[in-house]
XYZ file of C-alpha atoms in Angstrom:
673
model
C 80.058 126.240 65.533
C 83.740 126.009 64.351
C 84.362 127.856 61.259
C 86.113 124.907 59.876
C 82.722 123.005 59.641
C 81.556 125.419 56.961
C 84.033 123.665 54.744
C 82.801 120.145 55.479
C 82.707 118.320 52.159
C 79.800 116.875 50.511
C 79.216 113.685 48.577
C 77.844 113.760 45.025
C 74.430 113.473 46.410
C 74.929 116.533 48.328
C 75.047 114.964 51.875
C 77.719 115.643 54.386
C 80.718 113.133 54.181
C 80.383 110.792 57.267
C 82.718 111.697 60.016
C 85.589 109.182 60.940
C 87.514 109.053 64.293
C 90.856 110.631 63.966
C 92.076 110.631 67.639
C 90.744 109.810 71.095
C 92.200 112.503 73.150
C 92.951 111.675 76.901
C 92.975 115.250 78.047
C 92.266 118.978 77.328
C 95.911 119.585 76.038
C 95.692 116.857 73.491
C 92.411 117.979 72.204
C 93.605 121.737 72.000
C 96.845 120.743 70.225
C 94.917 118.640 67.599
C 92.342 121.214 67.102
C 94.796 124.037 66.453
C 96.756 121.956 64.003
C 93.766 121.045 62.148
C 92.353 124.490 62.090
C 95.763 125.996 60.919
C 95.839 123.497 58.045
C 92.159 124.057 57.063
C 90.858 120.575 57.805
C 87.286 120.609 59.139
C 86.613 118.592 62.249
C 83.966 117.733 64.875
C 84.591 117.279 68.534
C 82.559 114.823 70.776
C 82.827 115.879 74.508
C 83.218 112.890 76.954
C 79.637 113.360 78.397
C 77.222 113.981 75.519
C 76.288 111.058 73.166
C 75.957 113.314 70.131
C 78.508 115.433 68.163
C 78.936 118.731 69.701
C 81.463 121.601 69.456
C 82.833 122.735 72.716
C 84.612 125.586 74.229
C 87.880 124.645 75.813
C 87.570 125.405 79.664
C 88.914 123.726 82.567
C 86.159 121.200 82.977
C 86.979 119.496 79.575
C 89.019 116.317 80.200
C 89.322 114.950 76.857
C 87.432 114.294 73.530
C 86.936 112.321 70.415
C 88.115 114.242 67.167
C 86.380 113.365 63.873
C 87.272 114.506 60.469
C 85.592 113.704 57.241
C 86.360 109.996 56.336
C 87.647 111.103 52.928
C 90.347 113.246 54.592
C 91.066 110.793 57.520
C 94.371 109.441 56.043
C 95.545 112.975 55.175
C 94.756 114.234 58.754
C 96.688 111.384 60.253
C 99.721 112.326 58.341
C 99.442 115.971 59.349
C 99.177 115.104 63.005
C 102.122 112.739 62.837
C 105.557 114.500 63.683
C 108.666 113.473 61.735
C 109.172 110.766 64.451
C 106.409 109.559 66.656
C 106.632 109.614 70.365
C 107.169 105.872 70.389
C 109.981 106.110 67.870
C 111.717 108.852 69.769
C 111.442 106.709 72.933
C 113.030 103.830 71.106
C 115.947 105.985 69.963
C 116.348 107.525 73.620
C 116.408 104.288 75.504
C 119.213 102.875 73.206
C 121.079 106.279 73.430
C 120.821 106.173 77.263
C 121.953 102.682 77.508
C 125.100 103.283 75.410
C 125.698 106.685 77.572
C 125.763 104.611 80.612
C 128.282 102.187 79.022
C 130.463 104.946 77.957
C 130.654 106.546 81.392
C 133.950 106.290 83.100
C 132.192 106.452 86.360
C 130.827 102.971 85.928
C 132.222 100.197 88.206
C 133.408 96.996 86.361
C 130.410 95.209 88.161
C 127.919 97.683 86.613
C 129.688 97.452 83.289
C 129.556 93.755 83.216
C 125.837 93.798 84.451
C 124.899 96.162 81.421
C 126.953 94.157 78.887
C 125.231 91.045 79.851
C 121.918 92.514 78.533
C 123.169 94.012 75.164
C 121.197 91.444 73.002
C 118.096 91.787 75.235
C 116.344 94.993 73.812
C 113.295 94.422 76.054
C 115.432 94.443 79.159
C 117.271 97.526 77.914
C 114.000 99.233 77.176
C 112.699 98.495 80.697
C 115.846 99.881 82.225
C 116.276 102.867 80.243
C 112.913 104.070 78.758
C 112.592 106.656 81.623
C 114.053 107.549 84.921
C 112.295 106.383 88.174
C 109.607 108.834 88.746
C 109.910 110.963 91.775
C 106.913 112.051 93.565
C 105.693 112.771 97.162
C 106.426 109.266 98.195
C 109.956 109.376 96.695
C 111.245 106.453 94.639
C 110.638 102.889 94.368
C 111.936 100.380 91.904
C 113.706 97.004 91.226
C 117.400 97.113 92.106
C 120.126 96.993 89.417
C 122.068 99.168 86.934
C 120.189 101.526 84.802
C 118.147 104.665 84.828
C 114.874 102.950 85.723
C 116.322 100.959 88.645
C 117.298 101.625 92.283
C 121.144 101.867 92.547
C 123.776 104.016 94.207
C 123.995 106.498 91.248
C 120.082 107.127 91.431
C 120.320 107.427 95.294
C 123.350 110.041 95.061
C 121.520 111.974 92.315
C 118.367 112.159 94.241
C 120.065 113.110 97.363
C 121.841 115.948 95.897
C 118.539 117.357 94.777
C 117.278 116.758 98.299
C 120.334 118.632 99.497
C 119.582 121.626 97.188
C 116.131 121.756 98.397
C 117.176 121.941 102.182
C 119.950 124.420 101.381
C 117.350 126.604 99.572
C 115.413 126.846 102.897
C 118.278 128.656 104.460
C 121.205 128.032 107.020
C 118.853 127.183 109.839
C 117.286 124.148 107.785
C 120.923 122.983 106.878
C 121.655 123.016 110.628
C 118.428 121.224 111.529
C 119.398 118.610 109.018
C 117.982 115.606 107.727
C 117.270 112.208 109.452
C 118.082 109.105 107.548
C 116.638 105.609 108.238
C 116.702 102.178 106.337
C 115.220 98.714 106.661
C 116.525 95.087 106.155
C 116.386 95.239 102.346
C 119.348 94.409 100.246
C 121.631 97.577 99.749
C 119.454 99.561 102.227
C 122.272 100.224 104.611
C 124.658 101.120 101.785
C 122.080 103.455 100.195
C 121.482 105.135 103.630
C 125.269 105.649 103.996
C 125.589 107.139 100.414
C 122.750 109.449 101.024
C 124.337 110.508 104.291
C 127.665 111.306 102.615
C 126.126 113.349 99.844
C 124.142 115.479 102.399
C 127.268 116.016 104.608
C 129.377 116.811 101.361
C 126.778 119.684 101.006
C 126.887 121.092 104.359
C 123.617 119.601 105.524
C 123.677 118.107 108.955
C 122.773 114.342 109.090
C 121.253 112.159 111.790
C 121.553 108.615 110.744
C 120.166 105.536 112.654
C 123.058 103.221 113.776
C 121.017 100.134 112.468
C 117.691 99.318 110.729
C 114.629 100.986 112.351
C 110.848 101.066 111.760
C 109.597 103.914 109.335
C 107.472 105.459 112.030
C 110.495 105.927 114.117
C 112.035 108.208 111.339
C 108.857 110.193 111.443
C 109.098 110.467 115.131
C 112.885 111.414 114.879
C 112.177 114.179 112.574
C 109.610 115.703 114.996
C 111.624 114.902 118.058
C 114.980 116.403 116.764
C 113.134 119.205 114.643
C 114.775 118.042 111.570
C 114.202 119.833 108.293
C 113.505 116.654 106.350
C 113.961 112.893 106.313
C 114.921 110.112 104.075
C 114.086 106.394 104.546
C 115.581 103.615 102.290
C 112.681 101.096 102.150
C 110.351 99.508 99.696
C 107.921 98.544 102.469
C 106.162 95.102 101.578
C 107.243 94.762 98.045
C 109.187 91.703 96.699
C 112.862 91.291 97.505
C 114.033 92.636 94.139
C 112.722 96.222 95.125
C 114.078 99.087 97.187
C 112.938 102.627 97.521
C 113.664 106.075 98.707
C 110.948 107.654 100.662
C 111.026 111.484 101.504
C 109.752 113.370 104.485
C 109.418 116.936 105.394
C 109.838 118.794 108.718
C 106.447 117.696 110.374
C 107.408 114.146 109.967
C 104.833 113.498 107.024
C 105.710 112.515 103.429
C 106.932 115.421 101.566
C 104.342 117.815 100.266
C 103.996 118.217 96.497
C 105.570 121.814 96.173
C 108.706 120.343 97.787
C 108.619 117.168 95.770
C 108.245 119.319 92.672
C 111.682 121.208 93.554
C 113.278 117.877 94.094
C 112.034 116.558 90.844
C 113.082 119.636 88.879
C 116.750 119.460 90.507
C 116.990 115.750 89.390
C 116.228 116.902 85.790
C 118.844 119.653 85.977
C 121.646 117.639 87.786
C 123.876 115.220 85.647
C 123.346 111.775 87.045
C 127.113 110.696 86.843
C 128.845 114.088 88.005
C 125.933 116.232 89.642
C 126.244 114.766 93.070
C 128.744 116.035 95.545
C 130.015 113.233 98.212
C 132.515 112.696 100.894
C 134.126 109.820 102.790
C 131.513 108.442 105.235
C 133.809 107.655 108.104
C 135.447 111.066 107.846
C 132.036 112.842 107.954
C 131.092 110.816 111.108
C 134.448 111.801 112.776
C 133.935 115.400 111.958
C 130.465 115.410 113.470
C 128.809 116.086 110.046
C 126.956 112.815 110.607
C 125.738 111.903 113.919
C 124.382 108.437 114.714
C 121.206 107.795 116.408
C 120.736 104.818 118.622
C 119.170 103.679 121.851
C 118.419 107.220 123.118
C 116.121 107.717 120.276
C 114.520 104.208 120.626
C 113.654 105.021 124.226
C 112.168 108.280 123.361
C 110.062 106.797 120.644
C 108.902 103.852 122.862
C 108.006 106.246 125.528
C 105.809 108.157 123.047
C 104.286 104.867 121.848
C 103.519 103.670 125.443
C 101.391 106.973 126.029
C 98.847 105.557 123.774
C 98.142 102.685 126.028
C 94.543 103.187 127.297
C 94.110 100.150 129.721
C 97.550 98.989 130.780
C 96.627 98.886 134.469
C 93.235 97.083 133.861
C 94.726 94.410 131.769
C 97.821 93.828 133.999
C 96.842 90.510 135.589
C 95.401 88.831 132.291
C 98.501 90.146 130.294
C 100.839 87.933 132.340
C 99.157 84.831 130.912
C 98.182 86.160 127.499
C 100.124 84.164 124.800
C 101.203 86.038 121.596
C 103.137 85.045 118.620
C 105.031 87.818 116.785
C 106.957 87.753 113.448
C 108.635 90.790 111.774
C 109.155 89.028 108.504
C 112.805 89.429 108.547
C 112.474 93.126 109.129
C 112.778 96.179 111.205
C 110.013 95.498 113.765
C 112.207 92.695 115.278
C 113.454 94.784 118.196
C 110.893 97.593 118.985
C 107.530 95.691 118.681
C 108.623 92.953 121.275
C 109.762 95.654 123.567
C 106.452 97.533 123.308
C 104.508 94.448 123.976
C 106.716 93.714 126.953
C 106.325 97.011 128.284
C 102.446 96.684 128.005
C 102.771 93.697 130.458
C 102.660 90.804 127.912
C 105.032 88.361 129.387
C 104.571 85.419 126.802
C 105.661 87.178 123.539
C 106.736 84.198 121.290
C 108.838 85.373 118.308
C 109.004 83.243 115.221
C 112.836 82.336 115.389
C 113.653 81.831 111.715
C 111.726 85.167 110.663
C 113.645 87.254 113.423
C 116.762 86.801 111.373
C 117.279 90.176 109.298
C 117.474 89.064 105.648
C 116.564 91.292 102.607
C 115.937 88.022 100.729
C 113.002 87.284 103.060
C 113.836 83.561 102.668
C 110.825 82.041 104.656
C 108.051 83.756 102.820
C 107.100 84.236 99.235
C 106.029 87.879 99.997
C 106.803 89.838 103.100
C 103.378 91.308 103.166
C 101.101 90.998 106.164
C 98.096 90.981 103.913
C 99.253 87.455 102.774
C 98.265 84.623 104.990
C 100.711 82.389 103.380
C 103.533 84.337 105.051
C 102.122 83.336 108.391
C 102.822 79.519 107.950
C 105.727 79.489 110.542
C 103.714 81.770 112.991
C 100.489 79.602 112.846
C 102.742 76.494 113.453
C 104.245 78.037 116.521
C 100.850 79.533 117.793
C 99.307 75.942 117.513
C 102.183 74.396 119.359
C 102.000 76.908 122.096
C 98.276 77.320 122.335
C 98.689 81.058 121.562
C 95.805 83.647 121.743
C 96.847 85.873 118.970
C 99.382 86.315 116.098
C 100.837 89.637 115.031
C 103.124 90.292 111.837
C 104.622 93.494 110.683
C 106.072 94.362 107.235
C 109.812 94.751 106.607
C 109.805 98.578 107.569
C 107.426 97.967 110.306
C 104.695 100.509 109.334
C 101.942 97.944 108.556
C 100.628 95.190 110.719
C 98.349 92.048 110.152
C 96.868 89.792 112.621
C 95.521 86.241 112.953
C 93.291 84.978 115.644
C 91.300 81.920 116.538
C 87.582 81.724 115.218
C 84.802 79.853 116.778
C 86.215 76.356 115.740
C 89.866 77.154 117.093
C 91.337 77.705 113.607
C 93.588 80.661 113.022
C 91.961 83.039 110.601
C 93.095 86.502 109.239
C 91.169 89.840 109.954
C 91.262 92.248 107.172
C 92.737 95.770 107.524
C 89.237 97.092 107.506
C 88.141 94.723 110.253
C 90.951 95.457 112.559
C 90.640 99.233 112.001
C 86.896 98.861 112.968
C 87.891 96.917 116.075
C 90.564 99.438 117.106
C 88.106 102.424 116.490
C 85.406 100.979 118.616
C 87.934 99.782 121.208
C 89.612 103.266 121.610
C 86.385 105.271 121.852
C 84.935 102.846 124.488
C 88.154 102.395 126.441
C 88.953 106.066 126.388
C 85.235 106.739 127.549
C 85.762 104.388 130.481
C 89.035 105.989 131.476
C 87.750 109.623 131.034
C 90.464 110.374 128.421
C 88.086 110.783 125.376
C 88.485 114.430 124.191
C 85.154 116.192 123.682
C 86.193 117.143 120.082
C 87.536 113.637 119.252
C 87.907 112.637 115.545
C 88.975 109.772 113.346
C 90.207 109.530 109.900
C 89.805 106.905 107.214
C 90.486 106.922 103.412
C 87.714 107.032 100.762
C 88.432 103.291 100.003
C 88.051 102.162 103.623
C 84.728 100.596 104.946
C 81.878 102.865 105.831
C 81.503 100.552 108.893
C 84.211 102.645 110.575
C 82.047 105.759 110.200
C 78.969 103.940 111.659
C 81.039 102.993 114.669
C 82.563 106.534 115.288
C 79.366 108.408 114.679
C 77.323 106.119 117.072
C 79.429 107.435 119.844
C 79.480 111.178 118.654
C 82.947 110.971 117.348
C 83.488 112.728 114.013
C 84.844 110.718 110.982
C 86.742 112.450 108.115
C 87.652 110.977 104.770
C 90.997 111.323 103.166
C 92.563 109.916 99.980
C 94.581 106.819 100.169
C 98.016 107.314 101.689
C 99.031 108.543 105.157
C 100.442 111.826 103.675
C 96.834 112.872 103.218
C 95.937 111.860 106.582
C 98.879 113.948 108.107
C 97.605 116.736 106.205
C 94.084 116.392 107.614
C 95.645 115.979 111.162
C 97.497 119.267 110.677
C 94.508 120.996 109.275
C 92.346 120.002 112.348
C 95.167 120.972 114.687
C 95.369 124.471 113.114
C 91.732 124.923 113.099
C 91.434 123.824 116.633
C 88.214 122.063 115.824
C 88.944 118.438 116.394
C 91.644 116.205 118.064
C 92.335 113.110 116.030
C 92.676 110.032 118.306
C 93.104 107.401 115.433
C 93.589 107.216 111.662
C 93.767 104.170 109.543
C 93.524 102.820 105.749
C 92.362 99.428 104.801
C 95.775 98.322 103.647
C 96.851 97.449 107.215
C 98.149 101.066 108.305
C 97.112 102.554 111.603
C 98.260 105.442 113.730
C 97.301 106.586 117.061
C 98.926 109.516 118.820
C 100.845 112.629 117.619
C 104.454 111.395 117.891
C 104.376 110.435 114.059
C 102.849 111.561 110.793
C 103.075 108.010 109.250
C 101.398 104.788 109.962
C 103.030 102.922 112.850
C 102.990 99.203 113.391
C 104.689 99.534 116.675
C 101.927 101.442 118.356
C 99.358 99.566 116.431
C 100.758 96.170 117.580
C 100.884 97.430 121.237
C 97.214 98.546 120.917
C 95.998 95.437 119.302
C 97.510 93.218 121.953
C 95.940 95.591 124.689
C 92.601 95.401 123.001
C 92.816 91.588 122.839
C 93.559 91.460 126.575
C 90.785 93.907 127.243
C 88.290 91.571 125.510
C 89.737 88.505 127.299
C 88.729 90.117 130.476
C 85.153 89.902 129.245
C 85.606 86.226 128.145
C 85.650 87.315 124.520
C 88.226 86.819 121.710
C 88.735 89.438 118.930
C 86.835 87.108 116.664
C 83.852 87.347 119.045
C 84.258 91.149 119.249
C 84.113 91.409 115.513
C 80.854 89.344 115.200
C 79.469 91.467 117.961
C 80.065 94.574 115.957
C 78.509 92.905 112.997
C 75.292 92.114 115.079
C 75.238 95.885 116.274
C 75.919 97.642 112.910
C 75.078 95.117 110.099
C 77.025 92.997 107.697
C 79.602 95.116 106.077
C 82.172 93.635 103.814
C 84.823 94.664 101.238
C 86.855 93.292 98.446
C 90.016 94.664 96.853
C 90.775 93.517 93.256
C 94.072 94.410 91.450
C 94.361 94.857 87.595
C 97.994 94.382 87.121
C 99.362 96.485 84.179
C 103.127 95.837 84.104
C 105.852 97.039 81.821
C 106.330 100.204 79.562
C 102.763 100.250 78.544
C 101.130 99.707 81.839
C 100.947 103.594 82.716
C 99.361 104.100 79.416
C 96.797 101.256 79.973
C 95.832 102.683 83.371
C 95.295 106.213 82.041
C 93.221 104.853 79.040
C 91.126 102.788 81.691
C 90.516 105.855 83.892
C 89.692 108.119 80.750
C 87.217 105.571 79.536
C 85.315 105.240 82.782
C 85.183 109.086 82.922
C 84.208 109.430 79.403
C 81.570 106.679 79.232
C 80.765 105.874 82.791
C 78.664 102.665 83.122
C 74.931 102.888 83.692
C 75.007 99.881 85.779
C 77.515 97.711 87.514
C 76.953 94.075 88.089
C 73.293 94.470 87.146
C 72.808 97.342 89.629
C 72.138 100.880 88.554
C 74.712 103.623 89.170
C 72.936 106.349 90.948
C 75.827 108.793 91.223
C 79.590 109.357 90.222
C 82.097 110.770 92.434
C 85.136 112.088 90.386
C 87.782 112.899 92.923
C 89.963 114.343 90.149
C 87.702 117.222 89.430
C 85.985 117.146 92.877
C 82.497 116.623 91.527
C 79.688 114.346 92.404
C 77.085 113.852 89.656
C 73.704 112.350 90.117
C 72.943 110.093 87.060
C 69.087 110.680 87.052
C 69.250 114.333 86.474
C 72.786 115.062 85.822
C 73.013 117.450 88.835
C 76.437 118.037 90.005
C 77.761 119.232 93.306
C 81.311 120.175 94.480
C 83.123 117.833 96.955
C 85.736 118.839 99.661
C 88.423 116.256 98.103
C 89.769 116.765 94.678
C 92.854 116.520 92.538
C 93.309 112.702 92.846
C 92.686 110.118 89.985
C 89.947 108.237 91.915
C 86.443 107.270 90.633
C 83.516 106.226 92.952
C 80.351 104.850 91.509
C 77.438 104.843 93.997
C 75.079 101.868 93.392
C 71.295 101.827 93.925
C 71.815 99.055 96.722
C 74.243 101.031 98.885
C 77.427 99.739 97.510
C 80.305 101.813 96.516
C 82.581 100.673 93.665
C 85.867 102.548 93.586
C 88.531 102.530 91.052
C 92.001 104.150 91.277
C 95.486 103.550 89.926
C 98.035 102.518 92.507
C 100.538 105.155 93.438
C 103.399 102.796 94.061
C 102.741 99.666 91.950
C 101.824 98.989 88.237
C 98.128 98.262 88.704
C 94.657 99.733 89.012
C 92.984 98.875 92.317
C 89.168 98.189 92.449
C 87.222 98.383 95.787
C 84.017 97.008 96.387
C 82.486 98.432 99.696
C 79.245 96.560 100.455
C 76.657 96.047 103.089
C 74.001 93.537 103.393
C 70.982 92.813 105.627
C 72.404 89.207 106.080
C 75.924 87.786 105.522
C 74.632 85.721 102.571
C 73.168 88.906 100.941
C 76.620 90.665 101.534
C 78.702 87.818 100.110
C 76.296 87.724 96.977
C 76.930 91.447 96.300
C 80.688 91.098 96.768
C 80.931 88.203 94.340
C 78.631 89.851 91.739
C 80.659 92.900 91.780
C 83.956 91.108 91.713
C 82.933 89.117 88.765
C 81.913 92.382 86.967
C 85.472 93.634 87.571
C 86.957 90.520 86.146
C 84.811 90.342 83.155
C 84.514 94.007 82.218
C 87.641 95.695 83.476
C 90.277 93.125 83.412
C 90.600 93.107 79.607
C 91.875 96.720 79.976
C 95.043 95.311 81.680
C 96.028 93.377 78.411
């Protein structure tokens, strides 16, 4: 018992004064800080651990995440004052963002255009706060944000500042790393080319060799170029499928994968140390090119990349004849797939690649779509119109940086329907195993990868053929780590990796999702099934007949603005501290906490350690076999909820998905505010 409890006050009747909630702490540090303050000031308190339902006193170890702190209700107001600093965090934040705004306006480095943009918001405090409350957060995926002037925006100053930190990281690796250099790529977004040139100029000014693409290129080609030229690192200016207002700055390491945390931490620390306006060195871009400090990559790199992509074709010879008559519509959504995807399809033997002309125009405003996202069927309207007119068999679309791909195909009634990322991944997994078996190229130690939020149908398919299936966290950086781990161990050879959000990779030429190789394999697979008198729609139905009715639903709880991160953290803390006993009327049988790496059985409280840990993901296993997952997005202001279900019939499956989706909307959506 805490010594402070011996001083717990009593009522006139001699009973303990009722406890009152002082603070709901989200983590161990908050609990410990409050406890130390109260102890030092002689205020008695009780702590309720997240898991027990009764008051307990606890020892502070690594397993404690947070807790509720209670004090006697007669001392509640005094305790609140004692824990409140002279200025609250919110008040300090208010002062800080206004100070930062004025500091930017006072900087002589500001251009007239930047100054006018900032002066225009002088009377809009909400906009000032949004732009200056904090810098864009830098992590293993780099930066991503709305373009504009300000600390919390993507602009030239942020790009230069971050690139100087990147240059310092590379220089810290030694002269060999500086000579190996950094590959730089960009997509079709507004300002992408200028941001890429600015990044190249900063690197060159620091003595770091630069390989810059001579035009926009797919993200996977950057990953390939890093590996192909043995570069020390890579930078890609892209915001993937985000709306037109966004841009981003993705960072890669020497293996072609997104930057590992230890290096990202160095870049983040350097960004904090460097002055935003004066901390970056730079040089004239054209002079650096003339001096050989910046070398442009062009067709030679494209050819090497396409050669690597085509090595993943499994049945090119077998489909040769049918490929000549196969009609395929392609759209790059105004982005970087516009050149290499059609070339890969042509090399496969598809002679009728019909590109959507208005969407082949490179335009960062994405004028023909509301969102350049292949998950959104609305963006395929022009492609569907062309496919109907030309009686095409298949529609393929890639996002602006060509790392994700979506498809539409004809159903039994001849209508063009979408397949989800889960469905396309299952089709590809089954096809690659079957076709490789048929061709005699399936390794004896073949393995596949999927994420924890990806359908379990993929595991059922792989394991039915004796192919191992490994889970990773969401994001191809984790898949790249797993591929490298398997390579080092020599235990398995990964032939395919995918995530439900339309990202696929086959081959070892890249360490990021690749819509170029995926588009080629999807077309090959469609031709392979056409030889058997089947469409991909027929193939998916056949897999359901073989493995059962699997289905998935992803729901987004959007939490925008300054308070969004706080709301997301509060929701995850609540679900950890008070996990639901049932979801949608079905009992929770176990909870997997991927932050602590533990799986707890609800019936007896038994816990076991899991291989995966240190990621803010919760998975609730339900009595009917459904998995209900919750995780904050790493790139967008929202919490994502995944329902992974299976039913004996399609009707049973659909009922489960609707019931658990309704639970999400009813019980969790209120946390979004």
